[in-house]
Structure formats: C-alpha cells, structure tokens
Amino acid sequence: MTKERLAYLSLGSNMGNKLYYIVSAIQRINITNGVKVSKISSFYETAPWGVTEQDSFYNIALEIKTTILPFELLRNLQRIEIELSRIRELRWGPRTIDIDIIFYDDLKIDIQELTVPHPRYIDRNFVLKPMYEIHPHNELLLKYMKRDNSEIKKINPEILVSSCLLGENCNYKGGNNKSSLLEKLENSVLYIKICPEVMGGLETPRVPAEIKNNRVINKENTDVTEEFNKGAYLALEKALANNCSLALMKGKSPSCGYGKIYSGDFTGKLVEGDGVTAKLLIKNKIDIIPI
C-alpha cells in the first residue's frame, strides 16, 4: 500500500469570480485520485505581489492527504488550473487560479520543474498567514511572517448552499446529502442555506419529482411547477439579500441541479439541463458549483 503523506498548497485568484475559482479548485483537488483535502484555512484578500497594477487577490491554504508522488500531484494541479482557464502570459500577473505546492511532507526537491519547499513562500504573507492557520507546528511560518498586515485581511465570504449538503434532513426522502468537503469549508465562509422545494411549500419527505417538457411533475403525476418556481424566487431573494456570487448546489436535482439533471422518466437517466432554482440563479449572474 502506498504511504499517505501530507502536503500543503497555496491557492490564489484575482480574475472574474475569485470565490468561484478557488472553491472550484478545492473541489477538483478533493476528487483527484489519491488526494483528499483535510484542512482549509480562512480566506484572505491581499494586495497583488510582484506586479502591483492589477486587482486584489483572494488567497487560501489547504492541507491535503495524498498517496501520489510530488510530480504527479504537480501535473494534476496544473491540469486543474487549465480546466479553470488559467493562462500563463505575465509572471506574477492576473490569473483565474494559481495553485502552488508549498510543502510535500518533509521532502526537499530542487529542479527546474518543481522546487519544494516553494522558493518564495517566506517572502509572502498571503502564503504564510493562511498556511500558519492549518500548519501551526511549522515554526518557520511564524518566523518569516511579517507583522505589517496592511496589505492582507481575513474575509468571510457568503455562499449560497443547498441545506441538504450541510446535513439538514430536507431531501425528498427525508434525509440529507451531507458533504464532508463543505463541512471542512464551513469555518472559512458564511453559508446561506436554502432548500427551494421546502421554501416553495413542499413537505419532507415528499414524492420525487423531475422536469419533463419544462414542467416539474412528481412520480404521482402531480404538477408541482408552481411550488418549485416559488422556492426558486425565494432562494434568489435570499442570495441577492446576502450578496452571494456563488452557490453550491445539490447536483442532478430538479431544483438545484446544474449541467446535468434527471431526464423526467424516473429511470435514473441523466440529460443536459438545469434545475428550476439553478436556472434562475444563473440568469442573475450567480455562479454554481454542483456537489
């Protein structure tokens, strides 16, 4: 059996919806074969470093448990950067996402492709401060941390999230779809919880429903489109009232599903499409990550 090791990553974004890019990267890292996110730091907003004439960054640190070797980990992180539209044009310039390996266990690597520990981490408070939160036994982090915090501040971004993903028993079966990753993220953000189907007046548990011919029909052939629409608008109101730019939604469902939803014939088949609430959020420029 391959030995499990600890590695520490630094993530940053300063283009587009920064929160979307960072949380998307965290999710993609967590589902990479041989990798699991074990700790997540607070979010920090920081002034740009190196090239100062650009937007501020969001930064965060991760601890991961991994059975893959450093170069395979690097290739996977670079793949995720490409998937999230990272373009390398200007050194230290704007980017949708930047993922650096800061430490990999106690290994020391120094070749052109990869240097570990990261060669510039000691100069960067936006790496040191979030990293120290999740790796407090590393005395070097505290040694090099600058006391001037004028260019870095902790933030608590608000994210809309399907309540069932946080362990609330509100899915159609009366249970939940609790996500261990969202549980780890909970101390870093402020969750704004929604269950559009319950908000629209449907009971828990309830008869399962799917979208067919632009209507939401349950398995007893009852049209529940009105309840789904009502819940969607109430969810949107909650999102706008809390300035949410990102929603973490239960995948495949007729309300929260994004990209793929059940086909409408109750066979478990998936088709391209969005749930009622997801479609309304997208229309109002709220990005969605399906969980």
PDB file of C-alpha atoms in Angstrom:
ATOM      1  CA  MET A   1       0.000   0.000   0.000  1.00  0.00           C
ATOM      2  CA  THR A   2       1.320   3.453  -0.931  1.00  0.00           C
ATOM      3  CA  LYS A   3       2.092   5.599   2.106  1.00  0.00           C
ATOM      4  CA  GLU A   4      -0.208   8.559   2.735  1.00  0.00           C
ATOM      5  CA  ARG A   5       1.640  11.863   3.045  1.00  0.00           C
ATOM      6  CA  LEU A   6       0.721  15.419   3.987  1.00  0.00           C
ATOM      7  CA  ALA A   7       1.176  18.223   1.501  1.00  0.00           C
ATOM      8  CA  TYR A   8       0.344  21.919   1.790  1.00  0.00           C
ATOM      9  CA  LEU A   9      -0.970  24.050  -1.064  1.00  0.00           C
ATOM     10  CA  SER A  10      -1.479  27.774  -1.579  1.00  0.00           C
ATOM     11  CA  LEU A  11      -4.314  28.956  -3.842  1.00  0.00           C
ATOM     12  CA  GLY A  12      -4.958  32.426  -5.237  1.00  0.00           C
ATOM     13  CA  SER A  13      -7.277  34.147  -7.707  1.00  0.00           C
ATOM     14  CA  ASN A  14      -7.748  37.740  -8.870  1.00  0.00           C
ATOM     15  CA  MET A  15      -9.836  37.455 -12.037  1.00  0.00           C
ATOM     16  CA  GLY A  16     -13.590  37.135 -12.503  1.00  0.00           C
ATOM     17  CA  ASN A  17     -15.477  35.488  -9.664  1.00  0.00           C
ATOM     18  CA  LYS A  18     -12.484  34.784  -7.403  1.00  0.00           C
ATOM     19  CA  LEU A  19     -14.566  32.826  -4.924  1.00  0.00           C
ATOM     20  CA  TYR A  20     -15.877  30.564  -7.688  1.00  0.00           C
ATOM     21  CA  TYR A  21     -12.401  29.791  -8.996  1.00  0.00           C
ATOM     22  CA  ILE A  22     -10.940  28.991  -5.576  1.00  0.00           C
ATOM     23  CA  VAL A  23     -13.834  26.815  -4.388  1.00  0.00           C
ATOM     24  CA  SER A  24     -13.935  25.059  -7.776  1.00  0.00           C
ATOM     25  CA  ALA A  25     -10.227  24.320  -7.436  1.00  0.00           C
ATOM     26  CA  ILE A  26     -10.717  22.973  -3.893  1.00  0.00           C
ATOM     27  CA  GLN A  27     -13.492  20.662  -5.095  1.00  0.00           C
ATOM     28  CA  ARG A  28     -11.431  19.415  -8.066  1.00  0.00           C
ATOM     29  CA  ILE A  29      -8.401  18.803  -5.870  1.00  0.00           C
ATOM     30  CA  ASN A  30     -10.582  16.824  -3.451  1.00  0.00           C
ATOM     31  CA  ILE A  31     -11.876  14.477  -6.186  1.00  0.00           C
ATOM     32  CA  THR A  32      -8.423  13.858  -7.701  1.00  0.00           C
ATOM     33  CA  ASN A  33      -7.415  10.215  -7.386  1.00  0.00           C
ATOM     34  CA  GLY A  34      -5.128   9.735  -4.400  1.00  0.00           C
ATOM     35  CA  VAL A  35      -5.890  13.154  -2.893  1.00  0.00           C
ATOM     36  CA  LYS A  36      -8.221  14.314  -0.120  1.00  0.00           C
ATOM     37  CA  VAL A  37      -8.494  17.821   1.324  1.00  0.00           C
ATOM     38  CA  SER A  38      -8.059  17.551   5.095  1.00  0.00           C
ATOM     39  CA  LYS A  39      -7.872  21.199   6.248  1.00  0.00           C
ATOM     40  CA  ILE A  40      -8.901  24.556   4.759  1.00  0.00           C
ATOM     41  CA  SER A  41      -7.706  27.939   6.047  1.00  0.00           C
ATOM     42  CA  SER A  42      -9.666  31.172   6.194  1.00  0.00           C
ATOM     43  CA  PHE A  43      -9.966  33.283   3.063  1.00  0.00           C
ATOM     44  CA  TYR A  44      -7.747  36.338   2.819  1.00  0.00           C
ATOM     45  CA  GLU A  45      -7.965  39.327   0.499  1.00  0.00           C
ATOM     46  CA  THR A  46      -4.489  40.560  -0.364  1.00  0.00           C
ATOM     47  CA  ALA A  47      -2.799  43.245  -2.389  1.00  0.00           C
ATOM     48  CA  PRO A  48      -1.095  42.000  -5.585  1.00  0.00           C
ATOM     49  CA  TRP A  49       2.540  40.921  -5.286  1.00  0.00           C
ATOM     50  CA  GLY A  50       5.236  41.364  -7.950  1.00  0.00           C
ATOM     51  CA  VAL A  51       3.053  43.216 -10.472  1.00  0.00           C
ATOM     52  CA  THR A  52       1.029  45.703  -8.431  1.00  0.00           C
ATOM     53  CA  GLU A  53      -1.173  47.204 -11.171  1.00  0.00           C
ATOM     54  CA  GLN A  54      -3.872  44.532 -11.025  1.00  0.00           C
ATOM     55  CA  ASP A  55      -6.894  43.562  -8.929  1.00  0.00           C
ATOM     56  CA  SER A  56      -6.545  42.278  -5.370  1.00  0.00           C
ATOM     57  CA  PHE A  57      -6.317  38.527  -4.734  1.00  0.00           C
ATOM     58  CA  TYR A  58      -8.277  36.026  -2.719  1.00  0.00           C
ATOM     59  CA  ASN A  59      -5.892  33.552  -1.079  1.00  0.00           C
ATOM     60  CA  ILE A  60      -6.350  30.368   0.903  1.00  0.00           C
ATOM     61  CA  ALA A  61      -4.239  27.418   2.084  1.00  0.00           C
ATOM     62  CA  LEU A  62      -5.040  23.709   2.034  1.00  0.00           C
ATOM     63  CA  GLU A  63      -3.682  20.671   3.797  1.00  0.00           C
ATOM     64  CA  ILE A  64      -4.134  17.540   1.712  1.00  0.00           C
ATOM     65  CA  LYS A  65      -3.550  13.866   2.387  1.00  0.00           C
ATOM     66  CA  THR A  66      -2.137  12.179  -0.689  1.00  0.00           C
ATOM     67  CA  THR A  67      -0.754   8.898  -1.926  1.00  0.00           C
ATOM     68  CA  ILE A  68       0.521  10.321  -5.219  1.00  0.00           C
ATOM     69  CA  LEU A  69       4.091  11.494  -5.692  1.00  0.00           C
ATOM     70  CA  PRO A  70       5.061  15.189  -5.996  1.00  0.00           C
ATOM     71  CA  PHE A  71       5.407  15.303  -9.793  1.00  0.00           C
ATOM     72  CA  GLU A  72       2.082  13.549 -10.347  1.00  0.00           C
ATOM     73  CA  LEU A  73       0.494  15.946  -7.863  1.00  0.00           C
ATOM     74  CA  LEU A  74       2.018  18.880  -9.761  1.00  0.00           C
ATOM     75  CA  ARG A  75       0.645  17.603 -13.080  1.00  0.00           C
ATOM     76  CA  ASN A  76      -2.828  17.218 -11.564  1.00  0.00           C
ATOM     77  CA  LEU A  77      -2.760  20.742 -10.128  1.00  0.00           C
ATOM     78  CA  GLN A  78      -1.645  22.149 -13.483  1.00  0.00           C
ATOM     79  CA  ARG A  79      -4.496  20.258 -15.160  1.00  0.00           C
ATOM     80  CA  ILE A  80      -6.962  21.860 -12.739  1.00  0.00           C
ATOM     81  CA  GLU A  81      -5.503  25.297 -13.478  1.00  0.00           C
ATOM     82  CA  ILE A  82      -6.055  24.728 -17.203  1.00  0.00           C
ATOM     83  CA  GLU A  83      -9.614  23.480 -16.606  1.00  0.00           C
ATOM     84  CA  LEU A  84     -10.278  26.745 -14.752  1.00  0.00           C
ATOM     85  CA  SER A  85      -8.961  28.866 -17.650  1.00  0.00           C
ATOM     86  CA  ARG A  86      -5.520  29.698 -16.245  1.00  0.00           C
ATOM     87  CA  ILE A  87      -3.408  31.383 -18.936  1.00  0.00           C
ATOM     88  CA  ARG A  88       0.283  31.990 -18.256  1.00  0.00           C
ATOM     89  CA  GLU A  89       1.144  35.254 -20.013  1.00  0.00           C
ATOM     90  CA  LEU A  90       2.772  37.549 -17.462  1.00  0.00           C
ATOM     91  CA  ARG A  91       4.831  36.380 -14.497  1.00  0.00           C
ATOM     92  CA  TRP A  92       3.027  37.378 -11.290  1.00  0.00           C
ATOM     93  CA  GLY A  93       0.234  38.762 -13.473  1.00  0.00           C
ATOM     94  CA  PRO A  94      -3.539  38.276 -13.192  1.00  0.00           C
ATOM     95  CA  ARG A  95      -4.844  34.716 -13.112  1.00  0.00           C
ATOM     96  CA  THR A  96      -8.147  32.915 -12.617  1.00  0.00           C
ATOM     97  CA  ILE A  97      -6.417  30.416 -10.354  1.00  0.00           C
ATOM     98  CA  ASP A  98      -2.914  29.737  -9.098  1.00  0.00           C
ATOM     99  CA  ILE A  99      -2.123  26.543  -7.158  1.00  0.00           C
ATOM    100  CA  ASP A 100       1.343  26.126  -5.628  1.00  0.00           C
ATOM    101  CA  ILE A 101       2.807  23.211  -3.696  1.00  0.00           C
ATOM    102  CA  ILE A 102       4.434  24.832  -0.652  1.00  0.00           C
ATOM    103  CA  PHE A 103       5.409  21.679   1.270  1.00  0.00           C
ATOM    104  CA  TYR A 104       5.231  17.990   0.453  1.00  0.00           C
ATOM    105  CA  ASP A 105       5.842  16.059   3.650  1.00  0.00           C
ATOM    106  CA  ASP A 106       9.490  16.758   4.612  1.00  0.00           C
ATOM    107  CA  LEU A 107      10.805  16.342   1.085  1.00  0.00           C
ATOM    108  CA  LYS A 108      13.263  18.771  -0.469  1.00  0.00           C
ATOM    109  CA  ILE A 109      13.160  18.987  -4.277  1.00  0.00           C
ATOM    110  CA  ASP A 110      15.113  21.471  -6.365  1.00  0.00           C
ATOM    111  CA  ILE A 111      14.848  21.014 -10.116  1.00  0.00           C
ATOM    112  CA  GLN A 112      13.534  23.234 -12.904  1.00  0.00           C
ATOM    113  CA  GLU A 113      10.056  21.718 -12.933  1.00  0.00           C
ATOM    114  CA  LEU A 114       9.446  21.759  -9.177  1.00  0.00           C
ATOM    115  CA  THR A 115      11.025  23.244  -6.069  1.00  0.00           C
ATOM    116  CA  VAL A 116       9.760  22.148  -2.649  1.00  0.00           C
ATOM    117  CA  PRO A 117       9.521  23.865  -0.245  1.00  0.00           C
ATOM    118  CA  HIS A 118       8.328  26.649  -2.539  1.00  0.00           C
ATOM    119  CA  PRO A 119      11.293  29.007  -3.055  1.00  0.00           C
ATOM    120  CA  ARG A 120       9.428  32.263  -2.337  1.00  0.00           C
ATOM    121  CA  TYR A 121       6.949  31.304   0.357  1.00  0.00           C
ATOM    122  CA  ILE A 122       8.990  33.033   3.098  1.00  0.00           C
ATOM    123  CA  ASP A 123       8.509  36.405   1.347  1.00  0.00           C
ATOM    124  CA  ARG A 124       4.739  36.170   1.007  1.00  0.00           C
ATOM    125  CA  ASN A 125       2.384  36.929   3.862  1.00  0.00           C
ATOM    126  CA  PHE A 126      -0.509  35.773   1.672  1.00  0.00           C
ATOM    127  CA  VAL A 127       1.049  32.299   1.869  1.00  0.00           C
ATOM    128  CA  LEU A 128       2.381  32.451   5.430  1.00  0.00           C
ATOM    129  CA  LYS A 129      -0.740  33.661   7.268  1.00  0.00           C
ATOM    130  CA  PRO A 130      -3.299  31.193   5.883  1.00  0.00           C
ATOM    131  CA  MET A 131      -0.714  28.395   5.983  1.00  0.00           C
ATOM    132  CA  TYR A 132       0.027  29.011   9.663  1.00  0.00           C
ATOM    133  CA  GLU A 133      -3.688  28.556  10.474  1.00  0.00           C
ATOM    134  CA  ILE A 134      -3.614  24.938   9.280  1.00  0.00           C
ATOM    135  CA  HIS A 135       0.054  24.143   9.951  1.00  0.00           C
ATOM    136  CA  PRO A 136       0.816  25.882  13.300  1.00  0.00           C
ATOM    137  CA  HIS A 137       3.614  23.488  14.250  1.00  0.00           C
ATOM    138  CA  ASN A 138       5.800  24.759  11.420  1.00  0.00           C
ATOM    139  CA  GLU A 139       7.850  27.393  13.268  1.00  0.00           C
ATOM    140  CA  LEU A 140       9.317  28.807  10.058  1.00  0.00           C
ATOM    141  CA  LEU A 141       5.915  30.145   9.043  1.00  0.00           C
ATOM    142  CA  LEU A 142       5.741  32.255  12.192  1.00  0.00           C
ATOM    143  CA  LYS A 143       9.410  33.247  11.939  1.00  0.00           C
ATOM    144  CA  TYR A 144       9.027  34.766   8.469  1.00  0.00           C
ATOM    145  CA  MET A 145       5.534  36.202   8.886  1.00  0.00           C
ATOM    146  CA  LYS A 146       5.516  39.983   8.578  1.00  0.00           C
ATOM    147  CA  ARG A 147       3.810  41.918  11.352  1.00  0.00           C
ATOM    148  CA  ASP A 148       2.535  44.571   8.924  1.00  0.00           C
ATOM    149  CA  ASN A 149      -0.925  43.319   7.929  1.00  0.00           C
ATOM    150  CA  SER A 150      -1.968  46.416   5.964  1.00  0.00           C
ATOM    151  CA  GLU A 151      -1.979  44.528   2.651  1.00  0.00           C
ATOM    152  CA  ILE A 152      -3.809  41.417   3.830  1.00  0.00           C
ATOM    153  CA  LYS A 153      -7.135  40.956   5.614  1.00  0.00           C
ATOM    154  CA  LYS A 154      -9.200  37.944   6.598  1.00  0.00           C
ATOM    155  CA  ILE A 155     -12.609  37.797   4.927  1.00  0.00           C
ATOM    156  CA  ASN A 156     -15.690  35.647   5.430  1.00  0.00           C
ATOM    157  CA  PRO A 157     -17.373  35.378   2.001  1.00  0.00           C
ATOM    158  CA  GLU A 158     -21.042  34.434   1.789  1.00  0.00           C
ATOM    159  CA  ILE A 159     -22.003  31.371  -0.246  1.00  0.00           C
ATOM    160  CA  LEU A 160     -25.499  30.112  -1.047  1.00  0.00           C
ATOM    161  CA  VAL A 161     -25.713  26.370  -0.366  1.00  0.00           C
ATOM    162  CA  SER A 162     -28.296  23.592  -0.587  1.00  0.00           C
ATOM    163  CA  SER A 163     -29.235  22.798   3.018  1.00  0.00           C
ATOM    164  CA  CYS A 164     -29.136  19.029   2.471  1.00  0.00           C
ATOM    165  CA  LEU A 165     -25.397  19.300   1.669  1.00  0.00           C
ATOM    166  CA  LEU A 166     -24.858  20.618   5.209  1.00  0.00           C
ATOM    167  CA  GLY A 167     -26.647  17.698   6.829  1.00  0.00           C
ATOM    168  CA  GLU A 168     -30.193  19.072   7.110  1.00  0.00           C
ATOM    169  CA  ASN A 169     -32.811  16.368   6.585  1.00  0.00           C
ATOM    170  CA  CYS A 170     -34.720  18.076   3.802  1.00  0.00           C
ATOM    171  CA  ASN A 171     -34.208  15.980   0.661  1.00  0.00           C
ATOM    172  CA  TYR A 172     -37.229  14.231  -0.846  1.00  0.00           C
ATOM    173  CA  LYS A 173     -36.525  11.039   1.141  1.00  0.00           C
ATOM    174  CA  GLY A 174     -36.403  12.966   4.420  1.00  0.00           C
ATOM    175  CA  GLY A 175     -32.645  12.516   4.692  1.00  0.00           C
ATOM    176  CA  ASN A 176     -29.625  14.567   3.700  1.00  0.00           C
ATOM    177  CA  ASN A 177     -26.662  14.602   1.305  1.00  0.00           C
ATOM    178  CA  LYS A 178     -24.034  15.850   3.742  1.00  0.00           C
ATOM    179  CA  SER A 179     -20.732  16.781   2.113  1.00  0.00           C
ATOM    180  CA  SER A 180     -17.559  16.239   4.153  1.00  0.00           C
ATOM    181  CA  LEU A 181     -15.760  18.823   1.990  1.00  0.00           C
ATOM    182  CA  LEU A 182     -18.357  21.514   2.706  1.00  0.00           C
ATOM    183  CA  GLU A 183     -18.080  20.643   6.398  1.00  0.00           C
ATOM    184  CA  LYS A 184     -14.337  21.422   6.215  1.00  0.00           C
ATOM    185  CA  LEU A 185     -15.060  24.675   4.354  1.00  0.00           C
ATOM    186  CA  GLU A 186     -17.701  25.789   6.872  1.00  0.00           C
ATOM    187  CA  ASN A 187     -15.342  27.719   9.166  1.00  0.00           C
ATOM    188  CA  SER A 188     -13.898  29.671   6.215  1.00  0.00           C
ATOM    189  CA  VAL A 189     -17.146  31.065   4.777  1.00  0.00           C
ATOM    190  CA  LEU A 190     -20.650  32.109   5.803  1.00  0.00           C
ATOM    191  CA  TYR A 191     -23.200  29.675   4.427  1.00  0.00           C
ATOM    192  CA  ILE A 192     -26.594  30.998   3.365  1.00  0.00           C
ATOM    193  CA  LYS A 193     -28.739  27.858   3.469  1.00  0.00           C
ATOM    194  CA  ILE A 194     -31.637  27.127   1.129  1.00  0.00           C
ATOM    195  CA  CYS A 195     -33.936  24.254   0.273  1.00  0.00           C
ATOM    196  CA  PRO A 196     -36.044  25.643  -2.582  1.00  0.00           C
ATOM    197  CA  GLU A 197     -38.512  22.747  -2.566  1.00  0.00           C
ATOM    198  CA  VAL A 198     -39.305  23.223   1.126  1.00  0.00           C
ATOM    199  CA  MET A 199     -39.286  27.014   0.723  1.00  0.00           C
ATOM    200  CA  GLY A 200     -41.862  26.564  -2.052  1.00  0.00           C
ATOM    201  CA  GLY A 201     -44.238  24.738   0.301  1.00  0.00           C
ATOM    202  CA  LEU A 202     -43.460  21.069  -0.331  1.00  0.00           C
ATOM    203  CA  GLU A 203     -43.278  18.639   2.578  1.00  0.00           C
ATOM    204  CA  THR A 204     -40.385  16.496   3.768  1.00  0.00           C
ATOM    205  CA  PRO A 205     -40.363  13.674   2.863  1.00  0.00           C
ATOM    206  CA  ARG A 206     -42.146  14.199  -0.462  1.00  0.00           C
ATOM    207  CA  VAL A 207     -42.891  12.410  -3.696  1.00  0.00           C
ATOM    208  CA  PRO A 208     -39.861  12.611  -6.026  1.00  0.00           C
ATOM    209  CA  ALA A 209     -40.228  14.967  -8.983  1.00  0.00           C
ATOM    210  CA  GLU A 210     -38.405  15.525 -12.271  1.00  0.00           C
ATOM    211  CA  ILE A 211     -38.562  18.048 -15.115  1.00  0.00           C
ATOM    212  CA  LYS A 212     -40.485  16.980 -18.222  1.00  0.00           C
ATOM    213  CA  ASN A 213     -41.400  19.316 -21.094  1.00  0.00           C
ATOM    214  CA  ASN A 214     -40.466  22.361 -18.974  1.00  0.00           C
ATOM    215  CA  ARG A 215     -42.834  21.336 -16.177  1.00  0.00           C
ATOM    216  CA  VAL A 216     -41.954  19.719 -12.836  1.00  0.00           C
ATOM    217  CA  ILE A 217     -44.023  16.575 -12.430  1.00  0.00           C
ATOM    218  CA  ASN A 218     -43.817  14.230  -9.467  1.00  0.00           C
ATOM    219  CA  LYS A 219     -43.968  10.455  -9.622  1.00  0.00           C
ATOM    220  CA  GLU A 220     -47.716  10.520  -8.871  1.00  0.00           C
ATOM    221  CA  ASN A 221     -48.166  12.677 -11.996  1.00  0.00           C
ATOM    222  CA  THR A 222     -48.918  15.834  -9.982  1.00  0.00           C
ATOM    223  CA  ASP A 223     -47.652  19.113 -11.436  1.00  0.00           C
ATOM    224  CA  VAL A 224     -45.534  20.868  -8.768  1.00  0.00           C
ATOM    225  CA  THR A 225     -44.045  23.528 -11.043  1.00  0.00           C
ATOM    226  CA  GLU A 226     -45.671  26.342  -9.059  1.00  0.00           C
ATOM    227  CA  GLU A 227     -44.036  25.217  -5.803  1.00  0.00           C
ATOM    228  CA  PHE A 228     -40.643  24.825  -7.488  1.00  0.00           C
ATOM    229  CA  ASN A 229     -40.903  28.309  -9.046  1.00  0.00           C
ATOM    230  CA  LYS A 230     -41.920  29.875  -5.724  1.00  0.00           C
ATOM    231  CA  GLY A 231     -38.979  28.248  -3.950  1.00  0.00           C
ATOM    232  CA  ALA A 232     -36.602  29.365  -6.697  1.00  0.00           C
ATOM    233  CA  TYR A 233     -37.601  33.013  -6.368  1.00  0.00           C
ATOM    234  CA  LEU A 234     -37.354  32.900  -2.574  1.00  0.00           C
ATOM    235  CA  ALA A 235     -33.876  31.353  -2.893  1.00  0.00           C
ATOM    236  CA  LEU A 236     -32.869  34.109  -5.330  1.00  0.00           C
ATOM    237  CA  GLU A 237     -34.132  36.769  -2.919  1.00  0.00           C
ATOM    238  CA  LYS A 238     -32.004  35.266  -0.177  1.00  0.00           C
ATOM    239  CA  ALA A 239     -28.956  35.153  -2.448  1.00  0.00           C
ATOM    240  CA  LEU A 240     -29.321  38.786  -3.518  1.00  0.00           C
ATOM    241  CA  ALA A 241     -30.010  39.998   0.029  1.00  0.00           C
ATOM    242  CA  ASN A 242     -26.718  38.439   1.139  1.00  0.00           C
ATOM    243  CA  ASN A 243     -24.676  39.495  -1.927  1.00  0.00           C
ATOM    244  CA  CYS A 244     -23.907  35.888  -2.866  1.00  0.00           C
ATOM    245  CA  SER A 245     -21.924  35.469  -6.070  1.00  0.00           C
ATOM    246  CA  LEU A 246     -21.580  31.686  -5.696  1.00  0.00           C
ATOM    247  CA  ALA A 247     -23.965  28.819  -4.987  1.00  0.00           C
ATOM    248  CA  LEU A 248     -23.018  25.258  -4.001  1.00  0.00           C
ATOM    249  CA  MET A 249     -25.941  23.165  -5.147  1.00  0.00           C
ATOM    250  CA  LYS A 250     -27.037  19.530  -4.891  1.00  0.00           C
ATOM    251  CA  GLY A 251     -26.310  18.036  -8.279  1.00  0.00           C
ATOM    252  CA  LYS A 252     -28.889  16.406 -10.606  1.00  0.00           C
ATOM    253  CA  SER A 253     -31.986  17.610  -8.751  1.00  0.00           C
ATOM    254  CA  PRO A 254     -34.950  19.316 -10.480  1.00  0.00           C
ATOM    255  CA  SER A 255     -34.437  22.401  -8.325  1.00  0.00           C
ATOM    256  CA  CYS A 256     -30.679  22.668  -7.657  1.00  0.00           C
ATOM    257  CA  GLY A 257     -29.126  20.545 -10.426  1.00  0.00           C
ATOM    258  CA  TYR A 258     -26.686  22.275 -12.776  1.00  0.00           C
ATOM    259  CA  GLY A 259     -25.430  20.960 -16.107  1.00  0.00           C
ATOM    260  CA  LYS A 260     -26.998  17.516 -15.664  1.00  0.00           C
ATOM    261  CA  ILE A 261     -30.446  16.678 -14.285  1.00  0.00           C
ATOM    262  CA  TYR A 262     -32.672  13.611 -14.234  1.00  0.00           C
ATOM    263  CA  SER A 263     -34.467  13.027 -17.522  1.00  0.00           C
ATOM    264  CA  GLY A 264     -38.092  13.184 -16.389  1.00  0.00           C
ATOM    265  CA  ASP A 265     -38.917   9.483 -16.758  1.00  0.00           C
ATOM    266  CA  PHE A 266     -37.748   8.382 -13.253  1.00  0.00           C
ATOM    267  CA  THR A 267     -35.265   5.831 -14.638  1.00  0.00           C
ATOM    268  CA  GLY A 268     -32.141   7.475 -13.200  1.00  0.00           C
ATOM    269  CA  LYS A 269     -31.062   8.623 -16.664  1.00  0.00           C
ATOM    270  CA  LEU A 270     -29.299  11.995 -16.797  1.00  0.00           C
ATOM    271  CA  VAL A 271     -29.707  14.636 -19.503  1.00  0.00           C
ATOM    272  CA  GLU A 272     -28.201  18.060 -20.070  1.00  0.00           C
ATOM    273  CA  GLY A 273     -30.114  20.752 -18.254  1.00  0.00           C
ATOM    274  CA  ASP A 274     -30.506  22.857 -15.128  1.00  0.00           C
ATOM    275  CA  GLY A 275     -32.913  22.716 -12.228  1.00  0.00           C
ATOM    276  CA  VAL A 276     -35.502  25.450 -11.706  1.00  0.00           C
ATOM    277  CA  THR A 277     -33.559  27.306  -8.995  1.00  0.00           C
ATOM    278  CA  ALA A 278     -30.207  26.807 -10.703  1.00  0.00           C
ATOM    279  CA  LYS A 279     -31.559  28.312 -13.944  1.00  0.00           C
ATOM    280  CA  LEU A 280     -32.843  31.388 -12.111  1.00  0.00           C
ATOM    281  CA  LEU A 281     -29.557  31.894 -10.246  1.00  0.00           C
ATOM    282  CA  ILE A 282     -27.547  31.643 -13.465  1.00  0.00           C
ATOM    283  CA  LYS A 283     -29.856  34.183 -15.120  1.00  0.00           C
ATOM    284  CA  ASN A 284     -28.996  36.549 -12.263  1.00  0.00           C
ATOM    285  CA  LYS A 285     -25.230  36.031 -12.682  1.00  0.00           C
ATOM    286  CA  ILE A 286     -24.713  33.797  -9.660  1.00  0.00           C
ATOM    287  CA  ASP A 287     -22.157  31.085 -10.439  1.00  0.00           C
ATOM    288  CA  ILE A 288     -22.947  27.498  -9.465  1.00  0.00           C
ATOM    289  CA  ILE A 289     -20.776  24.563  -8.441  1.00  0.00           C
ATOM    290  CA  PRO A 290     -22.738  21.283  -8.368  1.00  0.00           C
ATOM    291  CA  ILE A 291     -21.865  18.999  -5.450  1.00  0.00           C
TER     292      ILE A 291
END
